[in-house]
PDB file of C-alpha atoms in Angstrom:
ATOM      1  CA  UNK A   1    -120.704 -98.794 123.261  1.00 51.00           C
ATOM      2  CA  UNK A   2    -123.972 -99.174 125.136  1.00 55.00           C
ATOM      3  CA  UNK A   3    -126.949 -96.857 124.543  1.00 55.00           C
ATOM      4  CA  UNK A   4    -126.567 -95.586 128.121  1.00 56.00           C
ATOM      5  CA  UNK A   5    -122.909 -94.641 127.696  1.00 61.00           C
ATOM      6  CA  UNK A   6    -123.716 -92.952 124.380  1.00 55.00           C
ATOM      7  CA  UNK A   7    -126.492 -90.973 126.062  1.00 56.00           C
ATOM      8  CA  UNK A   8    -124.082 -89.986 128.847  1.00 53.00           C
ATOM      9  CA  UNK A   9    -121.495 -88.830 126.323  1.00 50.00           C
ATOM     10  CA  UNK A  10    -124.057 -86.753 124.448  1.00 47.00           C
ATOM     11  CA  UNK A  11    -125.271 -85.203 127.695  1.00 50.00           C
ATOM     12  CA  UNK A  12    -121.681 -84.337 128.601  1.00 44.00           C
ATOM     13  CA  UNK A  13    -121.093 -82.651 125.235  1.00 42.00           C
ATOM     14  CA  UNK A  14    -124.364 -80.737 125.589  1.00 47.00           C
ATOM     15  CA  UNK A  15    -123.360 -79.512 129.046  1.00 44.00           C
ATOM     16  CA  UNK A  16    -119.993 -78.366 127.718  1.00 43.00           C
ATOM     17  CA  UNK A  17    -121.665 -76.440 124.893  1.00 43.00           C
ATOM     18  CA  UNK A  18    -124.102 -74.765 127.266  1.00 48.00           C
ATOM     19  CA  UNK A  19    -121.287 -73.875 129.638  1.00 47.00           C
ATOM     20  CA  UNK A  20    -119.343 -72.376 126.753  1.00 47.00           C
ATOM     21  CA  UNK A  21    -122.279 -70.193 125.773  1.00 51.00           C
ATOM     22  CA  UNK A  22    -122.387 -68.785 129.303  1.00 56.00           C
ATOM     23  CA  UNK A  23    -118.619 -68.397 129.691  1.00 67.00           C
ATOM     24  CA  UNK A  24    -117.537 -64.910 130.811  1.00 75.00           C
ATOM     25  CA  UNK A  25    -115.798 -62.691 128.274  1.00 78.00           C
ATOM     26  CA  UNK A  26    -112.088 -62.391 129.006  1.00 77.00           C
ATOM     27  CA  UNK A  27    -111.033 -59.334 127.022  1.00 82.00           C
ATOM     28  CA  UNK A  28    -111.648 -56.827 129.813  1.00 86.00           C
ATOM     29  CA  UNK A  29    -107.981 -56.051 130.373  1.00 91.00           C
ATOM     30  CA  UNK A  30    -107.521 -55.072 126.728  1.00 92.00           C
ATOM     31  CA  UNK A  31    -110.650 -52.899 126.727  1.00 94.00           C
ATOM     32  CA  UNK A  32    -109.568 -51.182 129.936  1.00 95.00           C
ATOM     33  CA  UNK A  33    -106.052 -50.586 128.601  1.00 95.00           C
ATOM     34  CA  UNK A  34    -107.061 -49.141 125.245  1.00 95.00           C
ATOM     35  CA  UNK A  35    -110.051 -47.326 126.702  1.00 96.00           C
ATOM     36  CA  UNK A  36    -107.895 -45.649 129.314  1.00 96.00           C
ATOM     37  CA  UNK A  37    -105.197 -44.685 126.818  1.00 96.00           C
ATOM     38  CA  UNK A  38    -107.734 -43.349 124.332  1.00 96.00           C
ATOM     39  CA  UNK A  39    -109.469 -41.327 127.031  1.00 97.00           C
ATOM     40  CA  UNK A  40    -106.180 -39.693 128.014  1.00 97.00           C
ATOM     41  CA  UNK A  41    -105.124 -39.161 124.391  1.00 96.00           C
ATOM     42  CA  UNK A  42    -108.383 -37.488 123.381  1.00 96.00           C
ATOM     43  CA  UNK A  43    -108.331 -35.299 126.498  1.00 97.00           C
ATOM     44  CA  UNK A  44    -104.705 -34.425 125.776  1.00 96.00           C
ATOM     45  CA  UNK A  45    -105.506 -33.589 122.155  1.00 95.00           C
ATOM     46  CA  UNK A  46    -108.230 -31.222 123.314  1.00 96.00           C
ATOM     47  CA  UNK A  47    -105.871 -29.549 125.789  1.00 96.00           C
ATOM     48  CA  UNK A  48    -103.153 -29.059 123.166  1.00 94.00           C
ATOM     49  CA  UNK A  49    -105.625 -27.809 120.540  1.00 93.00           C
ATOM     50  CA  UNK A  50    -107.054 -25.302 123.022  1.00 94.00           C
ATOM     51  CA  UNK A  51    -103.571 -24.136 124.033  1.00 92.00           C
ATOM     52  CA  UNK A  52    -104.200 -24.945 127.694  1.00 92.00           C
ATOM     53  CA  UNK A  53    -100.555 -25.775 128.362  1.00 88.00           C
ATOM     54  CA  UNK A  54     -98.939 -23.580 125.734  1.00 90.00           C
ATOM     55  CA  UNK A  55     -97.572 -26.574 123.825  1.00 91.00           C
ATOM     56  CA  UNK A  56     -96.576 -26.283 120.143  1.00 92.00           C
ATOM     57  CA  UNK A  57     -98.353 -28.332 117.421  1.00 88.00           C
ATOM     58  CA  UNK A  58     -95.480 -30.841 117.382  1.00 91.00           C
ATOM     59  CA  UNK A  59     -96.853 -32.031 120.733  1.00 93.00           C
ATOM     60  CA  UNK A  60     -99.629 -33.802 118.797  1.00 91.00           C
ATOM     61  CA  UNK A  61     -97.047 -35.990 117.074  1.00 89.00           C
ATOM     62  CA  UNK A  62     -95.262 -36.893 120.291  1.00 93.00           C
ATOM     63  CA  UNK A  63     -98.495 -37.626 122.135  1.00 94.00           C
ATOM     64  CA  UNK A  64    -100.049 -39.852 119.470  1.00 93.00           C
ATOM     65  CA  UNK A  65     -96.746 -41.646 118.835  1.00 93.00           C
ATOM     66  CA  UNK A  66     -96.585 -42.402 122.542  1.00 95.00           C
ATOM     67  CA  UNK A  67    -100.193 -43.580 122.418  1.00 94.00           C
ATOM     68  CA  UNK A  68     -99.420 -46.081 119.652  1.00 93.00           C
ATOM     69  CA  UNK A  69     -96.244 -47.378 121.293  1.00 95.00           C
ATOM     70  CA  UNK A  70     -97.835 -47.733 124.730  1.00 95.00           C
ATOM     71  CA  UNK A  71    -100.993 -49.280 123.305  1.00 94.00           C
ATOM     72  CA  UNK A  72     -99.237 -51.918 121.232  1.00 93.00           C
ATOM     73  CA  UNK A  73     -96.584 -52.597 123.871  1.00 95.00           C
ATOM     74  CA  UNK A  74     -99.167 -53.047 126.596  1.00 93.00           C
ATOM     75  CA  UNK A  75    -101.308 -55.300 124.430  1.00 91.00           C
ATOM     76  CA  UNK A  76     -98.351 -57.529 123.584  1.00 91.00           C
ATOM     77  CA  UNK A  77     -97.372 -57.784 127.246  1.00 91.00           C
ATOM     78  CA  UNK A  78    -100.927 -58.644 128.322  1.00 87.00           C
ATOM     79  CA  UNK A  79    -101.271 -61.188 125.522  1.00 84.00           C
ATOM     80  CA  UNK A  80     -98.129 -62.971 126.726  1.00 81.00           C
ATOM     81  CA  UNK A  81     -99.454 -63.090 130.284  1.00 76.00           C
ATOM     82  CA  UNK A  82    -102.920 -64.264 129.212  1.00 69.00           C
ATOM     83  CA  UNK A  83    -103.542 -67.901 130.105  1.00 63.00           C
ATOM     84  CA  UNK A  84    -105.191 -69.954 127.328  1.00 63.00           C
ATOM     85  CA  UNK A  85    -106.322 -72.364 130.069  1.00 62.00           C
ATOM     86  CA  UNK A  86    -108.585 -69.802 131.706  1.00 67.00           C
ATOM     87  CA  UNK A  87    -112.155 -71.120 131.863  1.00 63.00           C
ATOM     88  CA  UNK A  88    -114.159 -70.011 128.840  1.00 62.00           C
ATOM     89  CA  UNK A  89    -111.155 -68.892 126.773  1.00 67.00           C
ATOM     90  CA  UNK A  90    -112.206 -71.134 123.872  1.00 67.00           C
ATOM     91  CA  UNK A  91    -115.888 -70.180 123.990  1.00 76.00           C
ATOM     92  CA  UNK A  92    -117.633 -68.772 120.932  1.00 76.00           C
ATOM     93  CA  UNK A  93    -118.161 -65.438 122.666  1.00 75.00           C
ATOM     94  CA  UNK A  94    -114.474 -64.984 123.458  1.00 82.00           C
ATOM     95  CA  UNK A  95    -113.332 -66.102 120.016  1.00 85.00           C
ATOM     96  CA  UNK A  96    -115.764 -63.763 118.243  1.00 84.00           C
ATOM     97  CA  UNK A  97    -114.887 -60.878 120.581  1.00 86.00           C
ATOM     98  CA  UNK A  98    -111.172 -61.336 119.913  1.00 86.00           C
ATOM     99  CA  UNK A  99    -111.764 -61.555 116.162  1.00 90.00           C
ATOM    100  CA  UNK A 100    -114.010 -58.513 115.892  1.00 91.00           C
ATOM    101  CA  UNK A 101    -111.587 -56.369 117.884  1.00 92.00           C
ATOM    102  CA  UNK A 102    -108.650 -57.632 115.841  1.00 91.00           C
ATOM    103  CA  UNK A 103    -110.474 -56.689 112.624  1.00 94.00           C
ATOM    104  CA  UNK A 104    -111.371 -53.307 114.123  1.00 94.00           C
ATOM    105  CA  UNK A 105    -107.731 -52.729 115.033  1.00 91.00           C
ATOM    106  CA  UNK A 106    -106.610 -53.573 111.505  1.00 93.00           C
ATOM    107  CA  UNK A 107    -109.170 -51.179 110.034  1.00 95.00           C
ATOM    108  CA  UNK A 108    -108.231 -48.299 112.335  1.00 93.00           C
ATOM    109  CA  UNK A 109    -104.534 -48.935 111.755  1.00 92.00           C
ATOM    110  CA  UNK A 110    -104.862 -48.819 107.974  1.00 94.00           C
ATOM    111  CA  UNK A 111    -107.091 -45.736 108.125  1.00 93.00           C
ATOM    112  CA  UNK A 112    -104.651 -43.736 110.229  1.00 90.00           C
ATOM    113  CA  UNK A 113    -101.712 -44.906 108.133  1.00 91.00           C
ATOM    114  CA  UNK A 114    -103.535 -43.609 105.052  1.00 90.00           C
ATOM    115  CA  UNK A 115    -104.379 -40.359 106.843  1.00 87.00           C
ATOM    116  CA  UNK A 116    -100.723 -39.933 107.774  1.00 87.00           C
ATOM    117  CA  UNK A 117     -99.579 -40.513 104.184  1.00 88.00           C
ATOM    118  CA  UNK A 118    -102.184 -38.033 102.937  1.00 87.00           C
ATOM    119  CA  UNK A 119    -100.943 -35.402 105.373  1.00 80.00           C
ATOM    120  CA  UNK A 120     -97.303 -35.944 104.376  1.00 81.00           C
ATOM    121  CA  UNK A 121     -97.662 -36.362 100.616  1.00 84.00           C
ATOM    122  CA  UNK A 122    -100.414 -33.886  99.764  1.00 79.00           C
ATOM    123  CA  UNK A 123    -101.476 -30.339 100.506  1.00 74.00           C
ATOM    124  CA  UNK A 124    -104.614 -31.539 102.304  1.00 67.00           C
ATOM    125  CA  UNK A 125    -102.929 -31.357 105.684  1.00 66.00           C
ATOM    126  CA  UNK A 126    -104.580 -33.151 108.553  1.00 72.00           C
ATOM    127  CA  UNK A 127    -108.140 -32.948 107.234  1.00 77.00           C
ATOM    128  CA  UNK A 128    -108.507 -36.756 107.259  1.00 79.00           C
ATOM    129  CA  UNK A 129    -107.848 -36.793 110.992  1.00 85.00           C
ATOM    130  CA  UNK A 130    -110.682 -34.347 111.643  1.00 83.00           C
ATOM    131  CA  UNK A 131    -113.264 -37.015 110.839  1.00 88.00           C
ATOM    132  CA  UNK A 132    -111.497 -39.730 112.792  1.00 92.00           C
ATOM    133  CA  UNK A 133    -113.438 -39.301 116.031  1.00 95.00           C
ATOM    134  CA  UNK A 134    -116.916 -40.230 114.726  1.00 95.00           C
ATOM    135  CA  UNK A 135    -115.362 -43.068 112.748  1.00 95.00           C
ATOM    136  CA  UNK A 136    -113.498 -44.424 115.779  1.00 96.00           C
ATOM    137  CA  UNK A 137    -116.584 -44.164 117.971  1.00 97.00           C
ATOM    138  CA  UNK A 138    -118.603 -46.016 115.333  1.00 96.00           C
ATOM    139  CA  UNK A 139    -116.036 -48.830 115.200  1.00 96.00           C
ATOM    140  CA  UNK A 140    -116.054 -49.033 118.995  1.00 96.00           C
ATOM    141  CA  UNK A 141    -119.839 -49.247 118.961  1.00 96.00           C
ATOM    142  CA  UNK A 142    -119.968 -51.997 116.359  1.00 95.00           C
ATOM    143  CA  UNK A 143    -117.280 -54.065 118.086  1.00 95.00           C
ATOM    144  CA  UNK A 144    -118.855 -53.725 121.524  1.00 94.00           C
ATOM    145  CA  UNK A 145    -122.354 -54.490 120.259  1.00 95.00           C
ATOM    146  CA  UNK A 146    -121.273 -57.592 118.311  1.00 92.00           C
ATOM    147  CA  UNK A 147    -119.080 -58.929 121.132  1.00 91.00           C
ATOM    148  CA  UNK A 148    -121.780 -58.224 123.701  1.00 91.00           C
ATOM    149  CA  UNK A 149    -124.512 -59.884 121.656  1.00 91.00           C
ATOM    150  CA  UNK A 150    -122.498 -63.033 120.941  1.00 88.00           C
ATOM    151  CA  UNK A 151    -121.183 -63.210 124.497  1.00 85.00           C
ATOM    152  CA  UNK A 152    -124.518 -62.313 126.123  1.00 86.00           C
ATOM    153  CA  UNK A 153    -122.916 -59.373 127.925  1.00 90.00           C
ATOM    154  CA  UNK A 154    -125.407 -56.646 128.742  1.00 92.00           C
ATOM    155  CA  UNK A 155    -122.699 -54.072 129.673  1.00 93.00           C
ATOM    156  CA  UNK A 156    -121.080 -54.490 126.250  1.00 94.00           C
ATOM    157  CA  UNK A 157    -124.400 -54.302 124.421  1.00 95.00           C
ATOM    158  CA  UNK A 158    -125.294 -51.061 126.216  1.00 97.00           C
ATOM    159  CA  UNK A 159    -121.793 -49.698 125.615  1.00 97.00           C
ATOM    160  CA  UNK A 160    -122.108 -50.515 121.915  1.00 97.00           C
ATOM    161  CA  UNK A 161    -125.464 -48.782 121.623  1.00 97.00           C
ATOM    162  CA  UNK A 162    -124.162 -45.712 123.484  1.00 97.00           C
ATOM    163  CA  UNK A 163    -121.044 -45.509 121.311  1.00 97.00           C
ATOM    164  CA  UNK A 164    -123.069 -45.811 118.120  1.00 97.00           C
ATOM    165  CA  UNK A 165    -125.441 -43.111 119.361  1.00 97.00           C
ATOM    166  CA  UNK A 166    -122.494 -40.809 120.085  1.00 97.00           C
ATOM    167  CA  UNK A 167    -121.582 -40.792 116.400  1.00 97.00           C
ATOM    168  CA  UNK A 168    -124.363 -38.248 115.736  1.00 97.00           C
ATOM    169  CA  UNK A 169    -123.004 -35.521 118.052  1.00 97.00           C
ATOM    170  CA  UNK A 170    -119.452 -36.420 117.011  1.00 97.00           C
ATOM    171  CA  UNK A 171    -120.290 -35.734 113.366  1.00 96.00           C
ATOM    172  CA  UNK A 172    -122.003 -32.488 114.330  1.00 96.00           C
ATOM    173  CA  UNK A 173    -118.967 -31.385 116.383  1.00 96.00           C
ATOM    174  CA  UNK A 174    -116.368 -32.317 113.760  1.00 92.00           C
ATOM    175  CA  UNK A 175    -114.121 -29.304 113.233  1.00 89.00           C
ATOM    176  CA  UNK A 176    -114.784 -28.105 116.781  1.00 94.00           C
ATOM    177  CA  UNK A 177    -112.249 -28.987 119.477  1.00 94.00           C
ATOM    178  CA  UNK A 178    -115.088 -30.202 121.680  1.00 96.00           C
ATOM    179  CA  UNK A 179    -115.246 -33.335 119.538  1.00 96.00           C
ATOM    180  CA  UNK A 180    -112.056 -34.523 121.256  1.00 96.00           C
ATOM    181  CA  UNK A 181    -113.655 -34.119 124.671  1.00 97.00           C
ATOM    182  CA  UNK A 182    -116.657 -36.075 123.450  1.00 97.00           C
ATOM    183  CA  UNK A 183    -114.311 -38.809 122.252  1.00 97.00           C
ATOM    184  CA  UNK A 184    -112.659 -38.919 125.679  1.00 97.00           C
ATOM    185  CA  UNK A 185    -116.010 -39.262 127.448  1.00 97.00           C
ATOM    186  CA  UNK A 186    -117.204 -42.039 125.123  1.00 97.00           C
ATOM    187  CA  UNK A 187    -113.899 -43.920 125.353  1.00 97.00           C
ATOM    188  CA  UNK A 188    -114.108 -43.802 129.143  1.00 97.00           C
ATOM    189  CA  UNK A 189    -117.766 -44.794 129.366  1.00 97.00           C
ATOM    190  CA  UNK A 190    -118.007 -47.269 126.485  1.00 96.00           C
ATOM    191  CA  UNK A 191    -114.579 -48.946 126.484  1.00 96.00           C
ATOM    192  CA  UNK A 192    -112.700 -48.326 129.747  1.00 97.00           C
ATOM    193  CA  UNK A 193    -115.665 -48.857 132.090  1.00 96.00           C
ATOM    194  CA  UNK A 194    -116.982 -52.042 130.366  1.00 95.00           C
ATOM    195  CA  UNK A 195    -113.427 -53.355 130.397  1.00 94.00           C
ATOM    196  CA  UNK A 196    -113.209 -52.912 134.159  1.00 94.00           C
ATOM    197  CA  UNK A 197    -116.606 -54.586 134.565  1.00 92.00           C
ATOM    198  CA  UNK A 198    -115.474 -57.588 132.499  1.00 89.00           C
ATOM    199  CA  UNK A 199    -112.234 -57.852 134.495  1.00 87.00           C
ATOM    200  CA  UNK A 200    -114.218 -58.052 137.719  1.00 86.00           C
ATOM    201  CA  UNK A 201    -116.212 -60.957 136.297  1.00 78.00           C
ATOM    202  CA  UNK A 202    -113.242 -62.991 135.062  1.00 73.00           C
ATOM    203  CA  UNK A 203    -112.617 -66.379 136.712  1.00 67.00           C
ATOM    204  CA  UNK A 204    -109.545 -66.373 138.930  1.00 61.00           C
ATOM    205  CA  UNK A 205    -108.582 -70.020 138.479  1.00 52.00           C
ATOM    206  CA  UNK A 206    -107.483 -72.094 135.505  1.00 44.00           C
ATOM    207  CA  UNK A 207    -108.648 -75.538 134.632  1.00 42.00           C
TER     208      UNK A 207
END
């Protein structure tokens, strides 16, 4: 191998690495899906808690069960339709974003499973769920900030900062039904909206 061909190969590898660093994040569809569902679920929880539609408490169970089934079902369907050949899919930003959201999902899933068991097996009732909103918003903030920083996405960084900042009023409103409205607003502004923005920036062709 000649020095010139070696230099060309190294230049090619460098260009690939730089292109990967600037690759657009591709998780917008998942953010938009979960952000939209969470917005509707939090708004629905507030409406039920306030008695706006005259629904009995069992409506909480049906609504959140539907949220879980729709969320997981939609994610699985989108994952199957997601092309691994889309430009930038293997970039560091996309891999880190997928990993941090997967870890966040595992954490939230185990927390709510524990909260459910506590409600069923003890006399504490649903007290563990009361503190779920500030915790969820904090997880959203951390995930968005990390993914945005690694992927150089300003919308995600700003969304992460906003979600983390919303934890303060969420803690202060815990026990008040307004906390669910706050959760709906933050989910819409910090998850749904950034997801739509990322979707608009996704490449339309595969390589």
